[in-house]
Amino acid sequence: MYFSKLFIPTLKESPADADVISHKLMVRAGMIRQLASGIYSILPLGLRVLRKAEQIIREEMNQIGGQEVFLPSIQPAELWMESKRWDFYGKELLRIKDRHGREFCYGPTHEEVITDIVRKEVKSYRQLPILLYQIQTKFRDEVRPRFGVMRGREFMMKDAYSFHVDEKDTQHTYHQMAKAYTNIFERCGLKFKQVQADSGTIGGSFSHEFMVLAESGEDEIGFCKTCGYASNLELAESKPPLPTSADAAASATVPQDMKEVATPGKKSVAEVAGFLKLTARQIVKTILLENENGLVAGLVRGDHEINPIKMKNLLGCEWLHPANEETFSKHRELHRGYIGPIGLDFPIYADREVSVLHDFVIGANKPSAHFTGVQVQRDLKIEKFGDIKAVRAKDPCPRCEDGEYEVKRGIEVGHIFILGNKYSSAMNAVFLDQHGEENAMIMGCYGIGVGRTVAAAIEQSNDERGIIWPRNLAPFQVIVIPVNYSNGDLQNVCDTIYRRLHEAGIETLLDDRPNRLGVKLNDADLIGIPLQIIVGEKNLSAGKVEIKIRATHESSLHPYPQVIEDIPNILRNNSFPATP
RNA sequence: CGGGAUGUAGCGCAGCCUGGUAGCGCACUUGCUUCGGGAGUAAGGGGCCGGAGGUUCAAAUCCUCUCAUCCCGACCA
């Protein structure tokens, strides 16, 4: 392509409303423009990259037997009522009415639509399993869109759905899918981790996320370098407690009696600990939460934090969130800073770490007072102990002897789930098995944020001059830059290089614009083309052209026209990921 | 939805406090010079100061209301 014919509106300055690097660079490189909050137009250069990612995804999906479909973006409310998500999905679901007043939504995901298709057409175990996927834009009316296309409201997503006769067969596809995802993100040149994940509102039993490691990531992942265990931090397991020597010493002595002590104005753990001359781990915090059944309390050691998601999973409830101001004003008997597990009329759950403590401090459920010398078995009534504390860096690994957690930030680019029969049961997607019995299909679903993957690649690979594309995502492999295209000799040479590379199947851009060299070089760096061929009079008079590697800034002189033959090799040796 | 901020030319911003003919840089147009890392010079074009209402002789500037966008927190690919 000739640069002058392409619509690539590059910018010198970053737009004021972008603050992550990928967003800034995508705008500056002329890949995207914002239309409304969280809604972006994709310009030609951006689309080329997006298509690269899509194509990689397509190939890997087809490889494991996926079949591509194209599904409606506008979906009738009835379908969502069947799955019960019309009410459950909340405001994130963009609801619209047609001229007859019938209710629809703009699809945020397509479980309902795909299940509807399959239930109508698939009746026998002989037709299973089936794996369908789509690559389309979806819409989620995010509370707060941010970070450009990383968290837009309208976004390009690959979603695959599989239907099976049983859980075992679903797992088989699940594992194939995990492998396909690994291939995809490797081909995109990304540094990523596959981690254990929560299944969130999609529902289901078993789930992993694919996280691209990046400082700007919205998620935290915990992983163990020793054994390889990795999990989203919101779900990360902690190691069961081992009594420390201090705990052992305490249990060897006579347990203290429980005593009420005055702690005027001391509300936080740090204040209470300081006041009573104790350490934070000798205090037990009582955290108030609410779920669909009302209030619950969670107990964790004073130097720990509670993890509401792990607690929600322990309780098996629909939802759970920390009590808010409203709750406190409704329950006048609860005193912030002095809440304790004694005398509450709702269930109390405690972290496992609490079970090995002795002689600890709790709130006394009245202002300015705490109990000391508390013993778990003697004094407290605990519904259930479980792993509900939040994991932190340096915590011991739950899966191996002496590994410890390392914590890094990540961008969630892929998420795979085993859904079980949640949708098939609700929507009556059933089949007849060998014995003529009717069963609900078992489903899996597997998503990749395509735009987010592209943004993640930029987050991971850029410098002060602009984007550095991994070869497989690069919109062009090579850019030919004449120092002065209006010079007839240079023009000839550039046209020849361009034509021959093009014929060799190498995507090449020729910057034929009448700009000064500096402008062209800066744009080439900004849009991140892996290889720059700079053609100028001085070098050409010695029979050479300059080749510059975008990623490393290395530049070298090569004999013309031999260089044309050498380009494929140079590309191979200087791009990442290494191509076979 | 709570907290914070910003809307002035295509982009980035100043002007607002202390009302008085709307400015700067980049980009754009034309001429001359320049031409290997975002050129110099001269001349130009382009704005109902987000919108509505109010105060005032007079509003980008003060007041009220609205809309939009961004940032920080609770949700998600």
GROMACS .gro file of N, CA and C in nm, chain A residues 384-514:
model
  393
  384LYS      N    1  -1.914  -2.180   6.028
  384LYS     CA    2  -1.826  -2.259   5.945
  384LYS      C    3  -1.690  -2.189   5.935
  385PHE      N    4  -1.584  -2.271   5.938
  385PHE     CA    5  -1.451  -2.216   5.910
  385PHE      C    6  -1.419  -2.241   5.764
  386GLY      N    7  -1.345  -2.150   5.705
  386GLY     CA    8  -1.308  -2.170   5.565
  386GLY      C    9  -1.194  -2.077   5.528
  387ASP      N   10  -1.156  -2.087   5.402
  387ASP     CA   11  -1.047  -2.003   5.352
  387ASP      C   12  -1.107  -1.875   5.296
  388ILE      N   13  -1.115  -1.772   5.378
  388ILE     CA   14  -1.180  -1.650   5.331
  388ILE      C   15  -1.089  -1.528   5.339
  389LYS      N   16  -0.962  -1.550   5.369
  389LYS     CA   17  -0.875  -1.432   5.376
  389LYS      C   18  -0.815  -1.401   5.240
  390ALA      N   19  -0.784  -1.276   5.218
  390ALA     CA   20  -0.723  -1.235   5.092
  390ALA      C   21  -0.575  -1.271   5.092
  391VAL      N   22  -0.532  -1.326   4.981
  391VAL     CA   23  -0.392  -1.365   4.968
  391VAL      C   24  -0.308  -1.242   4.933
  392ARG      N   25  -0.188  -1.239   4.986
  392ARG     CA   26  -0.095  -1.130   4.954
  392ARG      C   27   0.037  -1.186   4.904
  393ALA      N   28   0.116  -1.100   4.843
  393ALA     CA   29   0.249  -1.141   4.800
  393ALA      C   30   0.326  -1.193   4.921
  394LYS      N   31   0.408  -1.295   4.898
  394LYS     CA   32   0.493  -1.356   5.002
  394LYS      C   33   0.418  -1.454   5.090
  395ASP      N   34   0.285  -1.465   5.076
  395ASP     CA   35   0.213  -1.568   5.149
  395ASP      C   36   0.260  -1.704   5.099
  396PRO      N   37   0.258  -1.806   5.186
  396PRO     CA   38   0.302  -1.938   5.139
  396PRO      C   39   0.210  -1.997   5.032
  397CYS      N   40   0.268  -2.067   4.938
  397CYS     CA   41   0.191  -2.130   4.830
  397CYS      C   42   0.108  -2.245   4.886
  398PRO      N   43  -0.019  -2.255   4.846
  398PRO     CA   44  -0.105  -2.360   4.899
  398PRO      C   45  -0.076  -2.498   4.837
  399ARG      N   46  -0.001  -2.501   4.730
  399ARG     CA   47   0.014  -2.626   4.657
  399ARG      C   48   0.151  -2.693   4.672
  400CYS      N   49   0.248  -2.623   4.727
  400CYS     CA   50   0.378  -2.689   4.739
  400CYS      C   51   0.442  -2.655   4.873
  401GLU      N   52   0.553  -2.720   4.901
  401GLU     CA   53   0.618  -2.712   5.032
  401GLU      C   54   0.663  -2.571   5.069
  402ASP      N   55   0.756  -2.517   4.990
  402ASP     CA   56   0.812  -2.391   5.036
  402ASP      C   57   0.806  -2.279   4.933
  403GLY      N   58   0.714  -2.292   4.837
  403GLY     CA   59   0.696  -2.182   4.744
  403GLY      C   60   0.621  -2.069   4.811
  404GLU      N   61   0.633  -1.950   4.754
  404GLU     CA   62   0.551  -1.842   4.805
  404GLU      C   63   0.489  -1.762   4.689
  405TYR      N   64   0.382  -1.691   4.724
  405TYR     CA   65   0.309  -1.616   4.623
  405TYR      C   66   0.389  -1.498   4.571
  406GLU      N   67   0.383  -1.482   4.440
  406GLU     CA   68   0.429  -1.359   4.380
  406GLU      C   69   0.303  -1.298   4.321
  407VAL      N   70   0.293  -1.166   4.323
  407VAL     CA   71   0.170  -1.102   4.274
  407VAL      C   72   0.206  -1.006   4.161
  408LYS      N   73   0.135  -1.018   4.050
  408LYS     CA   74   0.155  -0.925   3.940
  408LYS      C   75   0.020  -0.883   3.884
  409ARG      N   76   0.022  -0.774   3.812
  409ARG     CA   77  -0.102  -0.728   3.751
  409ARG      C   78  -0.117  -0.788   3.612
  410GLY      N   79  -0.242  -0.808   3.573
  410GLY     CA   80  -0.266  -0.870   3.443
  410GLY      C   81  -0.390  -0.814   3.375
  411ILE      N   82  -0.392  -0.826   3.244
  411ILE     CA   83  -0.508  -0.788   3.164
  411ILE      C   84  -0.577  -0.917   3.121
  412GLU      N   85  -0.703  -0.930   3.155
  412GLU     CA   86  -0.776  -1.051   3.121
  412GLU      C   87  -0.812  -1.048   2.973
  413VAL      N   88  -0.746  -1.131   2.895
  413VAL     CA   89  -0.775  -1.132   2.751
  413VAL      C   90  -0.860  -1.252   2.711
  414GLY      N   91  -0.860  -1.354   2.793
  414GLY     CA   92  -0.941  -1.471   2.761
  414GLY      C   93  -0.997  -1.532   2.887
  415HIS      N   94  -1.113  -1.596   2.873
  415HIS     CA   95  -1.175  -1.658   2.989
  415HIS      C   96  -1.251  -1.781   2.941
  416ILE      N   97  -1.222  -1.895   2.999
  416ILE     CA   98  -1.294  -2.016   2.959
  416ILE      C   99  -1.369  -2.074   3.078
  417PHE      N  100  -1.489  -2.125   3.050
  417PHE     CA  101  -1.576  -2.175   3.157
  417PHE      C  102  -1.634  -2.311   3.119
  418ILE      N  103  -1.656  -2.391   3.218
  418ILE     CA  104  -1.750  -2.502   3.200
  418ILE      C  105  -1.880  -2.457   3.265
  419LEU      N  106  -1.983  -2.450   3.185
  419LEU     CA  107  -2.109  -2.394   3.234
  419LEU      C  108  -2.198  -2.500   3.298
  420GLY      N  109  -2.172  -2.627   3.265
  420GLY     CA  110  -2.261  -2.731   3.314
  420GLY      C  111  -2.395  -2.722   3.243
  421ASN      N  112  -2.503  -2.737   3.320
  421ASN     CA  113  -2.635  -2.737   3.254
  421ASN      C  114  -2.715  -2.612   3.288
  422LYS      N  115  -2.646  -2.508   3.336
  422LYS     CA  116  -2.717  -2.388   3.379
  422LYS      C  117  -2.813  -2.335   3.271
  423TYR      N  118  -2.761  -2.317   3.150
  423TYR     CA  119  -2.846  -2.263   3.044
  423TYR      C  120  -2.931  -2.370   2.979
  424SER      N  121  -2.872  -2.489   2.962
  424SER     CA  122  -2.947  -2.594   2.894
  424SER      C  123  -3.070  -2.634   2.975
  425SER      N  124  -3.056  -2.638   3.108
  425SER     CA  125  -3.173  -2.673   3.189
  425SER      C  126  -3.277  -2.562   3.186
  426ALA      N  127  -3.229  -2.439   3.205
  426ALA     CA  128  -3.322  -2.327   3.208
  426ALA      C  129  -3.395  -2.313   3.075
  427MET      N  130  -3.326  -2.347   2.966
  427MET     CA  131  -3.384  -2.322   2.834
  427MET      C  132  -3.424  -2.452   2.764
  428ASN      N  133  -3.419  -2.559   2.840
  428ASN     CA  134  -3.466  -2.688   2.789
  428ASN      C  135  -3.391  -2.734   2.663
  429ALA      N  136  -3.259  -2.725   2.670
  429ALA     CA  137  -3.178  -2.778   2.560
  429ALA      C  138  -3.142  -2.921   2.595
  430VAL      N  139  -3.219  -3.013   2.543
  430VAL     CA  140  -3.204  -3.154   2.582
  430VAL      C  141  -3.182  -3.243   2.461
  431PHE      N  142  -3.129  -3.363   2.488
  431PHE     CA  143  -3.107  -3.460   2.380
  431PHE      C  144  -3.143  -3.598   2.433
  432LEU      N  145  -3.162  -3.691   2.342
  432LEU     CA  146  -3.188  -3.830   2.381
  432LEU      C  147  -3.056  -3.906   2.378
  433ASP      N  148  -3.024  -3.976   2.487
  433ASP     CA  149  -2.902  -4.056   2.490
  433ASP      C  150  -2.925  -4.195   2.432
  434GLN      N  151  -2.821  -4.280   2.442
  434GLN     CA  152  -2.830  -4.414   2.382
  434GLN      C  153  -2.949  -4.493   2.433
  435HIS      N  154  -2.990  -4.463   2.556
  435HIS     CA  155  -3.097  -4.540   2.617
  435HIS      C  156  -3.232  -4.476   2.596
  436GLY      N  157  -3.234  -4.376   2.510
  436GLY     CA  158  -3.361  -4.309   2.483
  436GLY      C  159  -3.406  -4.218   2.596
  437GLU      N  160  -3.311  -4.184   2.684
  437GLU     CA  161  -3.348  -4.095   2.794
  437GLU      C  162  -3.310  -3.952   2.764
  438GLU      N  163  -3.392  -3.862   2.814
  438GLU     CA  164  -3.371  -3.721   2.788
  438GLU      C  165  -3.276  -3.661   2.892
  439ASN      N  166  -3.173  -3.592   2.843
  439ASN     CA  167  -3.078  -3.526   2.934
  439ASN      C  168  -3.054  -3.382   2.888
  440ALA      N  169  -3.021  -3.299   2.987
  440ALA     CA  170  -2.980  -3.163   2.952
  440ALA      C  171  -2.837  -3.168   2.899
  441MET      N  172  -2.812  -3.089   2.796
  441MET     CA  173  -2.675  -3.083   2.743
  441MET      C  174  -2.583  -3.017   2.846
  442ILE      N  175  -2.457  -3.055   2.839
  442ILE     CA  176  -2.356  -2.989   2.922
  442ILE      C  177  -2.281  -2.891   2.834
  443MET      N  178  -2.264  -2.770   2.884
  443MET     CA  179  -2.207  -2.665   2.799
  443MET      C  180  -2.075  -2.610   2.852
  444GLY      N  181  -1.998  -2.558   2.757
  444GLY     CA  182  -1.879  -2.481   2.793
  444GLY      C  183  -1.883  -2.352   2.715
  445CYS      N  184  -1.822  -2.245   2.766
  445CYS     CA  185  -1.813  -2.126   2.685
  445CYS      C  186  -1.676  -2.061   2.704
  446TYR      N  187  -1.630  -1.997   2.597
  446TYR     CA  188  -1.489  -1.961   2.588
  446TYR      C  189  -1.474  -1.829   2.516
  447GLY      N  190  -1.433  -1.726   2.587
  447GLY     CA  191  -1.427  -1.593   2.526
  447GLY      C  192  -1.286  -1.537   2.512
  448ILE      N  193  -1.269  -1.455   2.410
  448ILE     CA  194  -1.145  -1.378   2.397
  448ILE      C  195  -1.183  -1.235   2.359
  449GLY      N  196  -1.131  -1.139   2.434
  449GLY     CA  197  -1.149  -0.999   2.396
  449GLY      C  198  -1.049  -0.966   2.287
  450VAL      N  199  -1.097  -0.950   2.164
  450VAL     CA  200  -1.005  -0.932   2.052
  450VAL      C  201  -0.938  -0.794   2.058
  451GLY      N  202  -1.019  -0.692   2.075
  451GLY     CA  203  -0.964  -0.557   2.086
  451GLY      C  204  -0.872  -0.546   2.206
  452ARG      N  205  -0.912  -0.609   2.312
  452ARG     CA  206  -0.832  -0.604   2.434
  452ARG      C  207  -0.698  -0.675   2.415
  453THR      N  208  -0.701  -0.781   2.337
  453THR     CA  209  -0.576  -0.853   2.309
  453THR      C  210  -0.479  -0.762   2.234
  454VAL      N  211  -0.532  -0.689   2.137
  454VAL     CA  212  -0.449  -0.597   2.060
  454VAL      C  213  -0.394  -0.487   2.153
  455ALA      N  214  -0.482  -0.432   2.238
  455ALA     CA  215  -0.438  -0.329   2.331
  455ALA      C  216  -0.332  -0.385   2.427
  456ALA      N  217  -0.354  -0.507   2.469
  456ALA     CA  218  -0.259  -0.571   2.563
  456ALA      C  219  -0.123  -0.588   2.497
  457ALA      N  220  -0.124  -0.619   2.368
  457ALA     CA  221   0.002  -0.634   2.296
  457ALA      C  222   0.079  -0.502   2.297
  458ILE      N  223   0.005  -0.392   2.283
  458ILE     CA  224   0.070  -0.260   2.286
  458ILE      C  225   0.120  -0.228   2.426
  459GLU      N  226   0.039  -0.259   2.526
  459GLU     CA  227   0.083  -0.236   2.664
  459GLU      C  228   0.215  -0.305   2.691
  460GLN      N  229   0.230  -0.421   2.631
  460GLN     CA  230   0.347  -0.503   2.659
  460GLN      C  231   0.464  -0.468   2.569
  461SER      N  232   0.438  -0.400   2.461
  461SER     CA  233   0.544  -0.381   2.363
  461SER      C  234   0.537  -0.243   2.301
  462ASN      N  235   0.604  -0.149   2.365
  462ASN     CA  236   0.608  -0.012   2.313
  462ASN      C  237   0.733   0.056   2.369
  463ASP      N  238   0.769   0.167   2.311
  463ASP     CA  239   0.874   0.250   2.371
  463ASP      C  240   0.834   0.395   2.355
  464GLU      N  241   0.925   0.487   2.386
  464GLU     CA  242   0.888   0.628   2.386
  464GLU      C  243   0.854   0.677   2.245
  465ARG      N  244   0.892   0.601   2.144
  465ARG     CA  245   0.863   0.644   2.007
  465ARG      C  246   0.731   0.590   1.954
  466GLY      N  247   0.678   0.487   2.019
  466GLY     CA  248   0.550   0.435   1.972
  466GLY      C  249   0.533   0.286   1.994
  467ILE      N  250   0.452   0.228   1.907
  467ILE     CA  251   0.417   0.087   1.918
  467ILE      C  252   0.530   0.001   1.859
  468ILE      N  253   0.551  -0.116   1.917
  468ILE     CA  254   0.642  -0.214   1.855
  468ILE      C  255   0.560  -0.341   1.836
  469TRP      N  256   0.510  -0.363   1.716
  469TRP     CA  257   0.420  -0.477   1.695
  469TRP      C  258   0.494  -0.609   1.697
  470PRO      N  259   0.437  -0.707   1.766
  470PRO     CA  260   0.481  -0.844   1.743
  470PRO      C  261   0.454  -0.875   1.596
  471ARG      N  262   0.539  -0.951   1.534
  471ARG     CA  263   0.529  -0.968   1.390
  471ARG      C  264   0.391  -1.014   1.345
  472ASN      N  265   0.331  -1.106   1.419
  472ASN     CA  266   0.204  -1.163   1.373
  472ASN      C  267   0.086  -1.069   1.387
  473LEU      N  268   0.105  -0.960   1.458
  473LEU     CA  269  -0.005  -0.864   1.469
  473LEU      C  270   0.023  -0.739   1.385
  474ALA      N  271   0.145  -0.723   1.338
  474ALA     CA  272   0.182  -0.601   1.268
  474ALA      C  273   0.093  -0.578   1.146
  475PRO      N  274   0.046  -0.454   1.128
  475PRO     CA  275  -0.041  -0.425   1.014
  475PRO      C  276   0.034  -0.439   0.881
  476PHE      N  277   0.163  -0.410   0.884
  476PHE     CA  278   0.251  -0.434   0.770
  476PHE      C  279   0.381  -0.490   0.826
  477GLN      N  280   0.449  -0.568   0.747
  477GLN     CA  281   0.576  -0.624   0.793
  477GLN      C  282   0.690  -0.526   0.769
  478VAL      N  283   0.680  -0.455   0.655
  478VAL     CA  284   0.791  -0.371   0.612
  478VAL      C  285   0.736  -0.235   0.569
  479ILE      N  286   0.811  -0.131   0.600
  479ILE     CA  287   0.778   0.000   0.545
  479ILE      C  288   0.900   0.053   0.469
  480VAL      N  289   0.877   0.094   0.345
  480VAL     CA  290   0.985   0.150   0.264
  480VAL      C  291   0.977   0.302   0.274
  481ILE      N  292   1.088   0.363   0.316
  481ILE     CA  293   1.088   0.507   0.338
  481ILE      C  294   1.192   0.574   0.249
  482PRO      N  295   1.148   0.640   0.143
  482PRO     CA  296   1.241   0.716   0.062
  482PRO      C  297   1.275   0.846   0.133
  483VAL      N  298   1.401   0.886   0.129
  483VAL     CA  299   1.437   1.014   0.188
  483VAL      C  300   1.363   1.124   0.113
  484ASN      N  301   1.353   1.107  -0.017
  484ASN     CA  302   1.282   1.204  -0.098
  484ASN      C  303   1.219   1.133  -0.218
  485TYR      N  304   1.089   1.114  -0.210
  485TYR     CA  305   1.022   1.032  -0.312
  485TYR      C  306   1.012   1.104  -0.446
  486SER      N  307   1.030   1.237  -0.444
  486SER     CA  308   1.017   1.308  -0.572
  486SER      C  309   1.145   1.296  -0.654
  487ASN      N  310   1.250   1.243  -0.593
  487ASN     CA  311   1.372   1.213  -0.668
  487ASN      C  312   1.347   1.088  -0.753
  488GLY      N  313   1.362   1.101  -0.883
  488GLY     CA  314   1.327   0.993  -0.975
  488GLY      C  315   1.397   0.862  -0.948
  489ASP      N  316   1.529   0.867  -0.919
  489ASP     CA  317   1.602   0.744  -0.892
  489ASP      C  318   1.552   0.675  -0.766
  490LEU      N  319   1.536   0.754  -0.662
  490LEU     CA  320   1.488   0.696  -0.536
  490LEU      C  321   1.349   0.635  -0.556
  491GLN      N  322   1.268   0.710  -0.629
  491GLN     CA  323   1.133   0.662  -0.652
  491GLN      C  324   1.134   0.526  -0.723
  492ASN      N  325   1.221   0.515  -0.823
  492ASN     CA  326   1.233   0.389  -0.895
  492ASN      C  327   1.272   0.274  -0.805
  493VAL      N  328   1.376   0.300  -0.726
  493VAL     CA  329   1.426   0.195  -0.637
  493VAL      C  330   1.318   0.156  -0.536
  494CYS      N  331   1.253   0.255  -0.478
  494CYS     CA  332   1.149   0.227  -0.378
  494CYS      C  333   1.033   0.150  -0.439
  495ASP      N  334   0.991   0.194  -0.556
  495ASP     CA  335   0.882   0.124  -0.624
  495ASP      C  336   0.919  -0.021  -0.651
  496THR      N  337   1.045  -0.042  -0.692
  496THR     CA  338   1.088  -0.178  -0.721
  496THR      C  339   1.090  -0.264  -0.595
  497ILE      N  340   1.148  -0.209  -0.488
  497ILE     CA  341   1.150  -0.285  -0.362
  497ILE      C  342   1.008  -0.319  -0.321
  498TYR      N  343   0.924  -0.216  -0.328
  498TYR     CA  344   0.785  -0.234  -0.287
  498TYR      C  345   0.717  -0.344  -0.369
  499ARG      N  346   0.732  -0.334  -0.503
  499ARG     CA  347   0.664  -0.428  -0.591
  499ARG      C  348   0.712  -0.571  -0.566
  500ARG      N  349   0.843  -0.587  -0.551
  500ARG     CA  350   0.895  -0.723  -0.535
  500ARG      C  351   0.861  -0.784  -0.399
  501LEU      N  352   0.860  -0.702  -0.296
  501LEU     CA  353   0.819  -0.754  -0.164
  501LEU      C  354   0.672  -0.792  -0.168
  502HIS      N  355   0.596  -0.706  -0.231
  502HIS     CA  356   0.453  -0.731  -0.245
  502HIS      C  357   0.429  -0.864  -0.317
  503GLU      N  358   0.505  -0.883  -0.424
  503GLU     CA  359   0.490  -1.007  -0.500
  503GLU      C  360   0.533  -1.128  -0.418
  504ALA      N  361   0.629  -1.106  -0.327
  504ALA     CA  362   0.675  -1.216  -0.242
  504ALA      C  363   0.578  -1.241  -0.126
  505GLY      N  364   0.467  -1.166  -0.125
  505GLY     CA  365   0.367  -1.190  -0.022
  505GLY      C  366   0.398  -1.123   0.111
  506ILE      N  367   0.489  -1.028   0.108
  506ILE     CA  368   0.521  -0.956   0.231
  506ILE      C  369   0.443  -0.826   0.233
  507GLU      N  370   0.366  -0.806   0.339
  507GLU     CA  371   0.282  -0.686   0.347
  507GLU      C  372   0.373  -0.565   0.364
  508THR      N  373   0.368  -0.478   0.266
  508THR     CA  374   0.462  -0.367   0.263
  508THR      C  375   0.389  -0.235   0.246
  509LEU      N  376   0.441  -0.136   0.315
  509LEU     CA  377   0.387  -0.001   0.305
  509LEU      C  378   0.497   0.086   0.244
  510LEU      N  379   0.460   0.167   0.147
  510LEU     CA  380   0.559   0.259   0.088
  510LEU      C  381   0.520   0.401   0.124
  511ASP      N  382   0.607   0.470   0.196
  511ASP     CA  383   0.573   0.606   0.237
  511ASP      C  384   0.610   0.704   0.126
  512ASP      N  385   0.514   0.724   0.037
  512ASP     CA  386   0.537   0.809  -0.080
  512ASP      C  387   0.497   0.954  -0.053
  513ARG      N  388   0.473   0.987   0.071
  513ARG     CA  389   0.427   1.123   0.100
  513ARG      C  390   0.539   1.224   0.080
  514PRO      N  391   0.502   1.347   0.047
  514PRO     CA  392   0.604   1.449   0.018
  514PRO      C  393   0.663   1.510   0.145
   0.00000   0.00000   0.00000
